[in-house]
Structure formats: structure tokens, C-alpha cells
PDB file of C-alpha atoms and ligand atoms in Angstrom:
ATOM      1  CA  UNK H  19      18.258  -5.815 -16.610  1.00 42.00           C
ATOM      2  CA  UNK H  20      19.346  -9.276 -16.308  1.00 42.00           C
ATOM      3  CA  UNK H  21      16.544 -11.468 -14.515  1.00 42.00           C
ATOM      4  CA  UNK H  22      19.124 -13.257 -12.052  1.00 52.00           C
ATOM      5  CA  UNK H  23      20.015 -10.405 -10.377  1.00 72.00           C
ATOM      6  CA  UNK H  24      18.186  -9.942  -6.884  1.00 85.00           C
ATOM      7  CA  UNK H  25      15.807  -6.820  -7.242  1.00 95.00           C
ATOM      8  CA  UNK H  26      15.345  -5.070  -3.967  1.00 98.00           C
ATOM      9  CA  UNK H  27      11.319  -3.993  -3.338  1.00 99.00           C
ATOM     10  CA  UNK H  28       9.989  -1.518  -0.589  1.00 99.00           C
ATOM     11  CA  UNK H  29       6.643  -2.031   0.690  1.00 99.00           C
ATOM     12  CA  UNK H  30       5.355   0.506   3.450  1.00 99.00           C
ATOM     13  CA  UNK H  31       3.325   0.087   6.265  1.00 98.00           C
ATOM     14  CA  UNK H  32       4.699  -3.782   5.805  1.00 99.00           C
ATOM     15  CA  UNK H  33       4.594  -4.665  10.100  1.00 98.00           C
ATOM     16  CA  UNK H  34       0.933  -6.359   9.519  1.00 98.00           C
ATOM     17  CA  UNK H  35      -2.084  -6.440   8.090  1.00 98.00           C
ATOM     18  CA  UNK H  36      -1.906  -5.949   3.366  1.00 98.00           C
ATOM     19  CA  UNK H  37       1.624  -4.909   3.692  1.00 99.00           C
ATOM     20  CA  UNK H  38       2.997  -7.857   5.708  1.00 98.00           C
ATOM     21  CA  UNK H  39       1.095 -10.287   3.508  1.00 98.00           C
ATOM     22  CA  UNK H  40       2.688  -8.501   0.291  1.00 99.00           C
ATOM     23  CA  UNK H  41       6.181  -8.424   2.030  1.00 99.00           C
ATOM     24  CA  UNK H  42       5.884 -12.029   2.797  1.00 98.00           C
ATOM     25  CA  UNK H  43       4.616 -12.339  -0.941  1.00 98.00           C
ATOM     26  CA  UNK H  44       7.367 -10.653  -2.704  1.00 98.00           C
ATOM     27  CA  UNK H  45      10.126 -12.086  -0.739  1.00 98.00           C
ATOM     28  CA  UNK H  46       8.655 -15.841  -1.915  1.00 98.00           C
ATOM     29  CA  UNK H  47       8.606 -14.306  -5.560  1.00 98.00           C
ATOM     30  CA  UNK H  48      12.278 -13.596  -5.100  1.00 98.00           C
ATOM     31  CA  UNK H  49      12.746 -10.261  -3.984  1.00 98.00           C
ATOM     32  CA  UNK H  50      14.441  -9.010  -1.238  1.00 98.00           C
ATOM     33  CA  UNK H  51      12.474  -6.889   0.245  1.00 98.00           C
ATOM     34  CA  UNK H  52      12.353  -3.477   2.895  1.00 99.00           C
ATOM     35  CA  UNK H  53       9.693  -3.654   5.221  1.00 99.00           C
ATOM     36  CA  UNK H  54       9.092   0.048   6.257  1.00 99.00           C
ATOM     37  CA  UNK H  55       6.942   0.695   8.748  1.00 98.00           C
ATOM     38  CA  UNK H  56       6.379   3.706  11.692  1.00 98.00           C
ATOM     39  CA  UNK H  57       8.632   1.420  14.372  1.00 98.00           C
ATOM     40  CA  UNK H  58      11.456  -0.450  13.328  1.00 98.00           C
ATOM     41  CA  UNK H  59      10.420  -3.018  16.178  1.00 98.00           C
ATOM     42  CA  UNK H  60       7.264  -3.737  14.970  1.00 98.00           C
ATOM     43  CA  UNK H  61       8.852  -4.773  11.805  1.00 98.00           C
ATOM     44  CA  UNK H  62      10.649  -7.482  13.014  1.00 98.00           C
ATOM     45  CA  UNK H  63       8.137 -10.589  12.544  1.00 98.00           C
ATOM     46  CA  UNK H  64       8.022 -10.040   9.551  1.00 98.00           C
ATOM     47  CA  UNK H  65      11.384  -9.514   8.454  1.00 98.00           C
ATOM     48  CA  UNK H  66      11.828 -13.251  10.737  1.00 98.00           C
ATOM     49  CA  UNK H  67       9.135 -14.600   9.353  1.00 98.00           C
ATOM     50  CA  UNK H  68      10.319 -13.865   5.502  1.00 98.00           C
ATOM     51  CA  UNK H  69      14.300 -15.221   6.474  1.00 98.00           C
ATOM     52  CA  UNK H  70      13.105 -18.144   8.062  1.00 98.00           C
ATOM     53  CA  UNK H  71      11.762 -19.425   4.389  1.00 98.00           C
ATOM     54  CA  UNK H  72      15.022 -17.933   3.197  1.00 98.00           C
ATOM     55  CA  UNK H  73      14.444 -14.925   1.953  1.00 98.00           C
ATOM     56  CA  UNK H  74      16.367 -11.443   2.524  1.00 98.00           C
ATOM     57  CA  UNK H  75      14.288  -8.500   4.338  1.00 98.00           C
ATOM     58  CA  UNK H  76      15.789  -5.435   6.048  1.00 98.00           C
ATOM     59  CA  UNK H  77      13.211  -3.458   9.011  1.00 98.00           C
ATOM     60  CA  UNK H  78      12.842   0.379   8.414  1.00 98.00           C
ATOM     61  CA  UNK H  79      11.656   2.656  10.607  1.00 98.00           C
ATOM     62  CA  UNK H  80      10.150   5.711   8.904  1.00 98.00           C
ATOM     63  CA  UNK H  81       7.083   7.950   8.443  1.00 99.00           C
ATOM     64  CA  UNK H  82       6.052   8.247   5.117  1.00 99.00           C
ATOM     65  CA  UNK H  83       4.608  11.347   5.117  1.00 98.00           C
ATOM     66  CA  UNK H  84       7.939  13.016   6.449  1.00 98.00           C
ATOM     67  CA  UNK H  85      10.449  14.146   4.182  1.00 98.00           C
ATOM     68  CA  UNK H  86      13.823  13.226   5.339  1.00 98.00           C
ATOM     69  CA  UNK H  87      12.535  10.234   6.888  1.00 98.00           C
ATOM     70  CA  UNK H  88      11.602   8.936   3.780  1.00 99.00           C
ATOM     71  CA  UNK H  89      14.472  10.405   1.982  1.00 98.00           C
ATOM     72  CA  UNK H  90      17.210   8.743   4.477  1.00 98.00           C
ATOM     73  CA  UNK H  91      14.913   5.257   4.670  1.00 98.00           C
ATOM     74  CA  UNK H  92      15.136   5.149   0.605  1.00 98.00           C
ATOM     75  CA  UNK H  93      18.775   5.237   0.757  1.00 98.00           C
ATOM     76  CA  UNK H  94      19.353   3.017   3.740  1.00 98.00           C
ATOM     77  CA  UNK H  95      17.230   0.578   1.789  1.00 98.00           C
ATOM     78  CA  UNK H  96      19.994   1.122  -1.367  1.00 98.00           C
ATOM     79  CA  UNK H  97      23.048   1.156   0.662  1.00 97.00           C
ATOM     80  CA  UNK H  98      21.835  -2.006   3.013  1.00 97.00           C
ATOM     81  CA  UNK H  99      19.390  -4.366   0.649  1.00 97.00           C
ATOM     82  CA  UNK H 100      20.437  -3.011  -2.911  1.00 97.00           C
ATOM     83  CA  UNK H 101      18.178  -0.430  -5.184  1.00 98.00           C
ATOM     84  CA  UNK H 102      14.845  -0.216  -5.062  1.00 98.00           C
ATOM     85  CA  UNK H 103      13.302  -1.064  -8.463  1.00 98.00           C
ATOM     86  CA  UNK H 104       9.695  -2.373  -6.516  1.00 99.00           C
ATOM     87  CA  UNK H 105       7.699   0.294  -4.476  1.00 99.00           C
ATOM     88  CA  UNK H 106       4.398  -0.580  -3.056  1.00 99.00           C
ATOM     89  CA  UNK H 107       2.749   1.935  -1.319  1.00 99.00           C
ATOM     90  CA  UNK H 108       0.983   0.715   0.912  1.00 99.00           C
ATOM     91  CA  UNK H 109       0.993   2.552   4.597  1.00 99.00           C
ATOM     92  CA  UNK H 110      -2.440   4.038   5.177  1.00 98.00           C
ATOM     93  CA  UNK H 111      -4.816   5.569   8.606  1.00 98.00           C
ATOM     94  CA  UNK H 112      -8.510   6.070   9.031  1.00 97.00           C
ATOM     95  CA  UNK H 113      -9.547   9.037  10.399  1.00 97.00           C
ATOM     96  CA  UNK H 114     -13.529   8.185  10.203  1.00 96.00           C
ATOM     97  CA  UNK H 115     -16.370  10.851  10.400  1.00 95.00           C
ATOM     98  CA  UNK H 116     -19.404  12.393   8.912  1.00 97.00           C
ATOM     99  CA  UNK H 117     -18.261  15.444   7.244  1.00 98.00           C
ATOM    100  CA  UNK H 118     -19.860  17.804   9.449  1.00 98.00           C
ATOM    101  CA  UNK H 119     -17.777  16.064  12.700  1.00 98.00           C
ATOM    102  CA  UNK H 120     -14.643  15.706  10.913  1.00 98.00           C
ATOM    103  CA  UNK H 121     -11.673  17.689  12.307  1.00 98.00           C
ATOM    104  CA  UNK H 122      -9.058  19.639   9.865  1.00 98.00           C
ATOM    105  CA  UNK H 123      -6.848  17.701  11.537  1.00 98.00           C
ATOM    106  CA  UNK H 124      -8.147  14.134  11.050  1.00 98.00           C
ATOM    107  CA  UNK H 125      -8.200  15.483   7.228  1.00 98.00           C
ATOM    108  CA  UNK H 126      -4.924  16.976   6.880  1.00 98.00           C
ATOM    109  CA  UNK H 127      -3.706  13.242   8.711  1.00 98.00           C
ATOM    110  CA  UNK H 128      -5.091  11.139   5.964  1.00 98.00           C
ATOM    111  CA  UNK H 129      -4.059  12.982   3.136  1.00 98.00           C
ATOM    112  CA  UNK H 130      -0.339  13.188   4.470  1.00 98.00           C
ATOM    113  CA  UNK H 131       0.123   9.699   4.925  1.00 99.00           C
ATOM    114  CA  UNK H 132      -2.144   8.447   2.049  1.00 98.00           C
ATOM    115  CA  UNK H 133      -0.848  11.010  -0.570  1.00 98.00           C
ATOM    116  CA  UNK H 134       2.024  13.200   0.783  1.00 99.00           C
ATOM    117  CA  UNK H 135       3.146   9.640   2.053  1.00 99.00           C
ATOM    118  CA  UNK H 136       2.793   8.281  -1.480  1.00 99.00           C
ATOM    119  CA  UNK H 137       4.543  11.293  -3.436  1.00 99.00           C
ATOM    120  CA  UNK H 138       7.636  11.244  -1.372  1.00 99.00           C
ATOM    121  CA  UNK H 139       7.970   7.680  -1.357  1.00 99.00           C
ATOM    122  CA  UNK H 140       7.597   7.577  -5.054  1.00 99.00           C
ATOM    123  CA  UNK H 141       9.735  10.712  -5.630  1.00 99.00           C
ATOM    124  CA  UNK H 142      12.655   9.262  -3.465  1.00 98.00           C
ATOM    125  CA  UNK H 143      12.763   5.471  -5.030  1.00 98.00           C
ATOM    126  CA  UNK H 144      12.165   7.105  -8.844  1.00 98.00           C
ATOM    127  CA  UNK H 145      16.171   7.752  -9.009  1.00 98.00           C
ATOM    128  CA  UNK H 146      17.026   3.681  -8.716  1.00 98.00           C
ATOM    129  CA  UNK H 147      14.229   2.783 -11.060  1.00 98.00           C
ATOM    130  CA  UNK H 148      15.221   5.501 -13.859  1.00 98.00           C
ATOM    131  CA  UNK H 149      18.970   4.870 -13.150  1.00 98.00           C
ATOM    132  CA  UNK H 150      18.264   0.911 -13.776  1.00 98.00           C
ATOM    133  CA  UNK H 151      15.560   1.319 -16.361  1.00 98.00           C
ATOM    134  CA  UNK H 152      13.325  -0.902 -14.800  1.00 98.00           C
ATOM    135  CA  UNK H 153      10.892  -0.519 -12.176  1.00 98.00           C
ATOM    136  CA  UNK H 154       7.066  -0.782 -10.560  1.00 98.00           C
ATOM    137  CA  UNK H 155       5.190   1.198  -8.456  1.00 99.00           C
ATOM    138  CA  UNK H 156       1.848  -0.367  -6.988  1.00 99.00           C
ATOM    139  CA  UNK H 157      -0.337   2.052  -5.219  1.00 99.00           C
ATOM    140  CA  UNK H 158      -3.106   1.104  -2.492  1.00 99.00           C
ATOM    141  CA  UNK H 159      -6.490   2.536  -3.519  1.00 98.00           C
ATOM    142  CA  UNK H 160      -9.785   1.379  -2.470  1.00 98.00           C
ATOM    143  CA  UNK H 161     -13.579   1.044  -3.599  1.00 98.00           C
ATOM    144  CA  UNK H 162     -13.890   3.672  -1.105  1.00 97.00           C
ATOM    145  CA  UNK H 163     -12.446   6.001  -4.028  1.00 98.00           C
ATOM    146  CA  UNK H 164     -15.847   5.576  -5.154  1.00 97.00           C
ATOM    147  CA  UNK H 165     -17.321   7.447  -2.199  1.00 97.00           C
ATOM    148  CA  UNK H 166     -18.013   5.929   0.995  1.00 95.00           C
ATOM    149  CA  UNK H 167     -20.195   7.406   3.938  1.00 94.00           C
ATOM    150  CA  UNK H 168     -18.202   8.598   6.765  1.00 95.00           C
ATOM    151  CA  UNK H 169     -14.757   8.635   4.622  1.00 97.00           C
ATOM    152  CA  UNK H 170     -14.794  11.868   3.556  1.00 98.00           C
ATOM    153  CA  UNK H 171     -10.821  12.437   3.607  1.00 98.00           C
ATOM    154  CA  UNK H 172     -10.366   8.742   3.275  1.00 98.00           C
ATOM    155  CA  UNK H 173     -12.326   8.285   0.088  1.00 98.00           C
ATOM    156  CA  UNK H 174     -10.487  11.535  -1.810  1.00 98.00           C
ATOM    157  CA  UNK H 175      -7.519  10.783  -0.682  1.00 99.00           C
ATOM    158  CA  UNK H 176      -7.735   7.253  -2.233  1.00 98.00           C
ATOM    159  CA  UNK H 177      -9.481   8.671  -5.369  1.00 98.00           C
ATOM    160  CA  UNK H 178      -6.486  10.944  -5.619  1.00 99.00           C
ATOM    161  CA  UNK H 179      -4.079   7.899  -5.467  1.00 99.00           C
ATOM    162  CA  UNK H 180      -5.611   6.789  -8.527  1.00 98.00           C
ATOM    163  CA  UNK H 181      -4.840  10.328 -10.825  1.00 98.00           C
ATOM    164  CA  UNK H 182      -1.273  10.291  -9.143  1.00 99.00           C
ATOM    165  CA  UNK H 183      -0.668   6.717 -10.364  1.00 99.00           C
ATOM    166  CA  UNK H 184      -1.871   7.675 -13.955  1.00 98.00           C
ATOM    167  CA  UNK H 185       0.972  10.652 -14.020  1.00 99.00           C
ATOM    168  CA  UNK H 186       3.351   8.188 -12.675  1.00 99.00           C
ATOM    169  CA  UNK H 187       2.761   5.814 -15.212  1.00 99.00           C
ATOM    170  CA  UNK H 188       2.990   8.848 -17.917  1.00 99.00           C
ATOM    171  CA  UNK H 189       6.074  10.479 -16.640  1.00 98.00           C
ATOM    172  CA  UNK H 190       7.647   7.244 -15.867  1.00 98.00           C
ATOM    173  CA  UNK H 191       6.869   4.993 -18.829  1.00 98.00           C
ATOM    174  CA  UNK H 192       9.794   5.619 -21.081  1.00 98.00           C
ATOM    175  CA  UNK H 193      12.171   4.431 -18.351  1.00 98.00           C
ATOM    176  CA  UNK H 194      10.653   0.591 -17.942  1.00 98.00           C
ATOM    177  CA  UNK H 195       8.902   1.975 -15.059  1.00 98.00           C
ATOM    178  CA  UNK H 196       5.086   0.642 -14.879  1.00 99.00           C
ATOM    179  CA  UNK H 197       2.716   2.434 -11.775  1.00 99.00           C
ATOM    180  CA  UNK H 198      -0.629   1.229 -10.904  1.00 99.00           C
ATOM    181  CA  UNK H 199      -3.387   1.444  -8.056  1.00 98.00           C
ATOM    182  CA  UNK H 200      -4.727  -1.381  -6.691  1.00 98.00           C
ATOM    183  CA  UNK H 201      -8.104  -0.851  -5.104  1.00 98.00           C
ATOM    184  CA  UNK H 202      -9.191  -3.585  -2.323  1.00 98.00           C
ATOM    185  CA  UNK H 203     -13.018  -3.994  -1.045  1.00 98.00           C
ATOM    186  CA  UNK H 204     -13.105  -5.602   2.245  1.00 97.00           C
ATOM    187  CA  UNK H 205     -10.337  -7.440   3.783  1.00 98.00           C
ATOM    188  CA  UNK H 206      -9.972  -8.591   7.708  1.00 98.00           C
ATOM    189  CA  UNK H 207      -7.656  -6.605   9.120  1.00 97.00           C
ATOM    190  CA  UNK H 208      -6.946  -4.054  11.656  1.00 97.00           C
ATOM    191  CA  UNK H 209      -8.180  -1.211   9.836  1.00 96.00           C
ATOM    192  CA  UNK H 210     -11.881  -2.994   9.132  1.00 96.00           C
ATOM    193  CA  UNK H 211     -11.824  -3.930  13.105  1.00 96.00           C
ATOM    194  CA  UNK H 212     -10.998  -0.386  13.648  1.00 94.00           C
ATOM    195  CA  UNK H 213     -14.095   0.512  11.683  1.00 92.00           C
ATOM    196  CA  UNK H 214     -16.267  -2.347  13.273  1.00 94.00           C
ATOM    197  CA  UNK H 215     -15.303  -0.798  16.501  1.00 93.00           C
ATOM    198  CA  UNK H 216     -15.880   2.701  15.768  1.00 89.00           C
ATOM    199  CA  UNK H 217     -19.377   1.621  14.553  1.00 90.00           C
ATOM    200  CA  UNK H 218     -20.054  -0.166  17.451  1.00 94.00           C
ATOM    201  CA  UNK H 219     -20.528  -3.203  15.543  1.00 96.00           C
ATOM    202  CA  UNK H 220     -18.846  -6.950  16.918  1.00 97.00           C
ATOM    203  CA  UNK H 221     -16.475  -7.730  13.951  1.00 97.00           C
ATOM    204  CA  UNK H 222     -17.808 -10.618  13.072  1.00 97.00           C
ATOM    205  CA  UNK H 223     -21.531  -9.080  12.363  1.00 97.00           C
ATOM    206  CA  UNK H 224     -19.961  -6.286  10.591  1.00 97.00           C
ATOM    207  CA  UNK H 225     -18.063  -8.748   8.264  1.00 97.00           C
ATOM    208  CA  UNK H 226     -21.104 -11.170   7.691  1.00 97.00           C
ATOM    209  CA  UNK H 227     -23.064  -7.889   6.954  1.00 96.00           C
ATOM    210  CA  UNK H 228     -20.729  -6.765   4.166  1.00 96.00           C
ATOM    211  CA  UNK H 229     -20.005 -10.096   2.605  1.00 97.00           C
ATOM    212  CA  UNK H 230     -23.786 -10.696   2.021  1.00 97.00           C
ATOM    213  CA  UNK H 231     -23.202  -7.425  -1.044  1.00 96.00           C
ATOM    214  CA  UNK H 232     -19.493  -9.494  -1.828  1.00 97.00           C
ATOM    215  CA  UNK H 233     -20.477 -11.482  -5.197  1.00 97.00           C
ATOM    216  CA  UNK H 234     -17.764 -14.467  -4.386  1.00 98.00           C
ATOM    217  CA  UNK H 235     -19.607 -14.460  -0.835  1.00 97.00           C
ATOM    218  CA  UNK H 236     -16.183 -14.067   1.693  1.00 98.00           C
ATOM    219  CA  UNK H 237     -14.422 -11.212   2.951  1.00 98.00           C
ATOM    220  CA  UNK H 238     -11.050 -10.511   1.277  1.00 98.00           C
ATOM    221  CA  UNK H 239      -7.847 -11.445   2.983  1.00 98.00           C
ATOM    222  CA  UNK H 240      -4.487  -9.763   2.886  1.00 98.00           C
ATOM    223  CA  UNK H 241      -3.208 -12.471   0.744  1.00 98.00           C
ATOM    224  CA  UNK H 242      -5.710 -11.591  -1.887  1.00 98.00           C
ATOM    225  CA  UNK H 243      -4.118  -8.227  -2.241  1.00 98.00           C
ATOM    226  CA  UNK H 244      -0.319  -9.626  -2.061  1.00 99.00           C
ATOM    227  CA  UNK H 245      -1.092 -11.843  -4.728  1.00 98.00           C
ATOM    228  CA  UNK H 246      -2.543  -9.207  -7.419  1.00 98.00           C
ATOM    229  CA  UNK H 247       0.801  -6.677  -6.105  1.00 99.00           C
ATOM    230  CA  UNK H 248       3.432  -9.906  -6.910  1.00 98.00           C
ATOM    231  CA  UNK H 249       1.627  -9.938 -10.555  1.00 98.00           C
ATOM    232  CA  UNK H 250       2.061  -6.203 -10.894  1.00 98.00           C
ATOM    233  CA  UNK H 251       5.548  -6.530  -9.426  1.00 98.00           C
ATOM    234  CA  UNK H 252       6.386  -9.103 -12.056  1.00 97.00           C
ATOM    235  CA  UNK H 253       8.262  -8.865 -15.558  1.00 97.00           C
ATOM    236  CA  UNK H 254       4.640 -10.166 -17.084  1.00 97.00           C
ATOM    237  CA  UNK H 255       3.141  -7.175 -16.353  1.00 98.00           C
ATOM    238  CA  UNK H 256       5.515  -5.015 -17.944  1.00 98.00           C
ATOM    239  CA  UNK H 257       2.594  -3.784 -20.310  1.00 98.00           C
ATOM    240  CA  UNK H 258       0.173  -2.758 -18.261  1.00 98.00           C
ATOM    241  CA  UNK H 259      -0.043   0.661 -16.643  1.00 99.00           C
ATOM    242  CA  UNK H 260      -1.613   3.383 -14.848  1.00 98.00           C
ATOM    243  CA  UNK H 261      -4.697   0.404 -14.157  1.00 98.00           C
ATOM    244  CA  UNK H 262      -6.654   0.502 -10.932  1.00 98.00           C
ATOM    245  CA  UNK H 263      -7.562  -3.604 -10.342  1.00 98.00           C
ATOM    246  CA  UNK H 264     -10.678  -3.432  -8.405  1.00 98.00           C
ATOM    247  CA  UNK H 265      -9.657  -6.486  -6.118  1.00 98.00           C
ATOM    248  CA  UNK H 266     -13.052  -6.409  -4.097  1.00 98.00           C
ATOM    249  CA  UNK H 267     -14.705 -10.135  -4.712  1.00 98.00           C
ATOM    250  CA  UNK H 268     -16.949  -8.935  -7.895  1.00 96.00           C
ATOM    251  CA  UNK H 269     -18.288  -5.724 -10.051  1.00 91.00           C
ATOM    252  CA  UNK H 270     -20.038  -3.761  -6.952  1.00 72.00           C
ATOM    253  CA  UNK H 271     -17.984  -2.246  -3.902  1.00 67.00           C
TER     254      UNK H 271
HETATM  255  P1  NAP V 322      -3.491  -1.660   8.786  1.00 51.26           P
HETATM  256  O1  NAP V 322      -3.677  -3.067   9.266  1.00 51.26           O
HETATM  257  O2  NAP V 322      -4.052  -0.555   9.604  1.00 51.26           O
HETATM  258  O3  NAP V 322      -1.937  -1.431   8.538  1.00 51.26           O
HETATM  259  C1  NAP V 322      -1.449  -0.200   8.090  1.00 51.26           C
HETATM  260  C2  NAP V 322       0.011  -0.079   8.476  1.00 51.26           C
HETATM  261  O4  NAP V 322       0.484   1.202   8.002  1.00 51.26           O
HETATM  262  C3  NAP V 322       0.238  -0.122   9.998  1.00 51.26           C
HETATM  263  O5  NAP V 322       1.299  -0.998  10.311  1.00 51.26           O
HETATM  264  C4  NAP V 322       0.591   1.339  10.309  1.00 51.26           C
HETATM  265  O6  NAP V 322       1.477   1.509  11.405  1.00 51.26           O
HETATM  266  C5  NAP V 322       1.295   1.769   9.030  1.00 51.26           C
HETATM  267  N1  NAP V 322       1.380   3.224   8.933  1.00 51.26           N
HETATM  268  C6  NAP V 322       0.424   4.134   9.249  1.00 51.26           C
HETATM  269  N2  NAP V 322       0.888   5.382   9.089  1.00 51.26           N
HETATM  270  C7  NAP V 322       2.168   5.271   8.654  1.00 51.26           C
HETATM  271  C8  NAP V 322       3.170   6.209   8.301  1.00 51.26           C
HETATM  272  N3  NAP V 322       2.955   7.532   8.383  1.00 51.26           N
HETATM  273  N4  NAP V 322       4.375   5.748   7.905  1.00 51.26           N
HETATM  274  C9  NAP V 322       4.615   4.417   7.827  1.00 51.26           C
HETATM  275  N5  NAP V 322       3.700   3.473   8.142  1.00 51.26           N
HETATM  276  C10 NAP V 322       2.490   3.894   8.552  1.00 51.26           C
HETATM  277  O7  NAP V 322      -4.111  -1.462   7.323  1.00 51.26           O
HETATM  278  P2  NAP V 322      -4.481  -2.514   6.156  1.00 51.26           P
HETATM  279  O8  NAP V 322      -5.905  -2.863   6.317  1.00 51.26           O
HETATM  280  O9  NAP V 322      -3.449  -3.571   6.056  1.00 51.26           O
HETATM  281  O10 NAP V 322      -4.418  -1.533   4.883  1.00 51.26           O
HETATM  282  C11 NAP V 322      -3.258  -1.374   4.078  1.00 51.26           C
HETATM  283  C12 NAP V 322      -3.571  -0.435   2.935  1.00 51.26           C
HETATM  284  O11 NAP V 322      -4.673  -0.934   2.180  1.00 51.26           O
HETATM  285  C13 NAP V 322      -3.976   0.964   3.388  1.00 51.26           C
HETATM  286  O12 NAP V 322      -3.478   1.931   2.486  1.00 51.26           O
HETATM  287  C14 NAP V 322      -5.478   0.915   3.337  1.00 51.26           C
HETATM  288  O13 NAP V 322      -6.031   2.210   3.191  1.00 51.26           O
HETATM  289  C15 NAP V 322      -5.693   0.038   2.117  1.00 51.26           C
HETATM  290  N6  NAP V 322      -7.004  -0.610   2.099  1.00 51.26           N
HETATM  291  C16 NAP V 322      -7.402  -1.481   3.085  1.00 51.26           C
HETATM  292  C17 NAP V 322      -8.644  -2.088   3.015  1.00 51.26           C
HETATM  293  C18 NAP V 322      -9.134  -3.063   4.060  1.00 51.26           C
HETATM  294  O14 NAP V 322     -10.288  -3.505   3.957  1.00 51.26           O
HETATM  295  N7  NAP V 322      -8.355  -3.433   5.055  1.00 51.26           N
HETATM  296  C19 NAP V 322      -9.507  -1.801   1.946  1.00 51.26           C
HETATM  297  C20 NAP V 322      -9.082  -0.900   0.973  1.00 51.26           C
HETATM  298  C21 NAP V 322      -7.834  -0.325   1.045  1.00 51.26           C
HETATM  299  P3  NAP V 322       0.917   1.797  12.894  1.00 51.26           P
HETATM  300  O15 NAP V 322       0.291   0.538  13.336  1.00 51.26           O
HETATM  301  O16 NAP V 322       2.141   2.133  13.677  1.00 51.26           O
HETATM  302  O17 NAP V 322      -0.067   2.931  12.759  1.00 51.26           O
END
């Protein structure tokens, strides 16, 4: 497709935290961009925050893991902001517990909105990218794919992000369409305060803590992960697919 036309871009879970930092991101790389998240209201800031520099953004309210939600959000986004041809899913919970405390539900949460959440978005936005044979999908993993105490559903269903990516990028190839998993280590957001919380930790010795195993010696920011999503987003990347980028400050998680 012809590179001055304005590509539209979905990024879920977008009101703060990685997804508002990669809406923000994408919008000042030229797309306009959907910033889905559970409340419409909450999505607001943002959606201010990327006009005000003079870019295009449209709130969604919708719940990922929710079938005609997500089905009825997809097509708002194509009717109101134009297709879809960026997807970056993005909208994720903790449910945090040893294995032998964790509930069914607390389980069956995280793998609806981490996978479920992830399948239907991908499922629904597939159409505009196949139709205008061009497209990227950029799925949020994590080093907890790796295993991580306490993160029982967490850590499988972020390991299973990174097989679903692979088929994406198999099944979805032949039509321009690229789909990878990026995989963040620590960054300062909600969800780590959640954790620090839960642990009964103050944030700030929590973060010092984990930053003393971080080879570049800070804590990640969301900015870290919006910029390796706008190079996955981009034409450039065009040959690279079904990758997970460890974006984690060095080689060990
Ligand atoms: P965050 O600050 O907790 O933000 C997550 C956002 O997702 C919230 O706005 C939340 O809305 C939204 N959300 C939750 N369930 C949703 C649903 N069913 N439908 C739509 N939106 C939903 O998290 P974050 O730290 O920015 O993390 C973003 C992604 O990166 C997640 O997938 C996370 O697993 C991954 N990640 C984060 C880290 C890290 O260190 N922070 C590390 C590795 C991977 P509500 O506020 O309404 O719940």
C-alpha cells in the first residue's frame, strides 16, 4: 500500500501504563491510533494527550476477552479511524499466587484476557490486514514466560502468547502480515506496584532489589517497550517474524 496513506493501529489496554506509552508512540510515528481500553473514560488522556501534538486517536471501550465486544470495537475502530492494519496486544491482569493458593478463577481470569483476549482481538482485525495486504501484530509477552514464582497462570499464559504469535506469523505471512511477541523484564508501572504491594514490599525497595540482577542497572520504562512496538510496527521490519525481543535490560530475566 502506498506509504502516504494514514494507517489506523489498535493498541489495547492503551488508558496507562505500556499501552499508553505505545499509543502515544505510534501516533508520533504517524498512525492514527484506537486506544481500547475496559472504560472509554479512562481513555481519554490519552487520546488528549496524543491530539494535542496533532495526532488522530479515537477512545474504545471494550473487554478483550469478550466476543462481541471486541467484534463491535474492531469495526467501530474501521468505520470511525479507518482499518486496522497495526494491532498491539497489549491489555493484561495479574492474578498472583503460589500454585497451591491459586483460585480456578484467578486462572481462568488471566488466560481470558491474556490469550482469549489476544485471539479475538487478532481474529477480528485479521480481515483489514488480509483485505489490505499489509499488516502487524505485536504481542505482549514477558520474561515471566520463562517461569516466574507465584505466576503460575501468568507465566503460561505469556509463554502461550509466544506459540500463538509463531502461528500468526505462519498463517498470516503470505498476506504482508508480520506477528511478533515482545517480552518486557521490569518496567514501573501499575502492574509491578501491584506486585510490590502484594509482596508487601515499598516500591521503591522492590525496584532497587530487581535492578541490582538488570545488566544496564535501571528498571525499564513504558517508553522502552513503545519504542521496540513502533520498530515492529514499521515498514523496516517487514522481514522479521514470529520473534519474541526480550526487551528486559540484558541476557538474564
Ligand atoms: P497495567 O498498568 O496494569 O495496564 C494494563 C491495562 O490493561 C489497564 O489499563 C487495564 O484496565 C487494561 N485491561 C485489563 N483487562 C482488560 C480487558 N479485559 N480488556 C481491555 N483492557 C484491559 O499494565 P502494564 O504494566 O502497562 O502492562 C501492559 C502489558 O505488558 C501487559 O500485558 C503485561 O502483562 C505486560 N508486561 C508488563 C510488565 C511490567 O513490568 N509492567 C512486564 C512484562 C510484561 P483496568 O485498569 O481497567 O484494569
Amino acid at each position: 500500500m502506498s506509504t502516504d496513506t494514514v494507517r489506523a493501529a489498535i493498541v489495547t489496554g492503551a488508558a496507562r501504563g505500556i499501552g499508553a506509552a505505545t499509543a502515544k508512540r505510534l501516533a508520533a510515528e504517524g498512525f492514527a491510533v484506537a486506544v481500547l481500553d475496559l472504560d472509554e473514560t479512562a481513555c481519554k488522556a490519552v487520546v488528549s494527550e496524543i491530539e494535542a501534538a496533532g495526532g488522530a486517536a479515537l477512545g474504545v471501550g471494550a473487554d478483550v476477552a469478550d466476543e462481541s465486544s471486541v467484534e463491535s470495537a474492531v469495526d467501530r475502530v474501521a468505520d470511525e479511524l479507518g482499518a486496522p492494519l497495526v494491532l498491539v496486544n497489549n491489555a493484561g491482569v495479574i492474578r498472583d499466587n503460589m500454585l497451591f493458593k491459586m483460585s480456578a478463577n484467578d486462572w481462568d481470569t488471566v488466560m481470558n484476557v491474556h490469550l482469549r483476549g489476544s485471539f479475538l482481538m487478532s481474529r477480528a482485525a485479521q480481515k483489514y490486514m488480509t483485505q489490505a495486504k499489509w499488516g502487524r501484530i505485536v504481542n505482549l509477552s514477558s520474561t515471566s514466560a520463562l517461569g516466574n514464582r507465584g505466576q503460575a497462570n501468568y507465566s503460561a499464559a505469556k509463554a502461550g502468547l509466544q506459540g500463538f504469535t509463531k502461528t500468526l506469523a505462519l498463517e498470516l505471512g503470505k498476506f504482508g502480515i508480520t506477528a511478533n511477541a515482545i517480552a518486557p523484564g521490569f518496567i514501573e508501572t501499575e502492574m509491578t506496584q501491584a506486585t510490590a504491594e502484594r509482596m508487601g514490599v515499598p516500591f521503591e525497595q522492590f525496584r532497587d532489589a530487581v535492578v541490582k540482577g538488570i545488566a544496564v542497572g535501571r528498571s525499564g520504562r513504558p517508553e522502552d517497550i513503545a519504542n521496540a512496538v513502533a520498530f515492529l510496527a514499521g515498514d523496516g521490519a517487514g522481514f522479521i517474524s514470529g520473534q519474541t525481543l526480550y526487551v528486559s535490560g540484558g541476557p538474564a530475566v
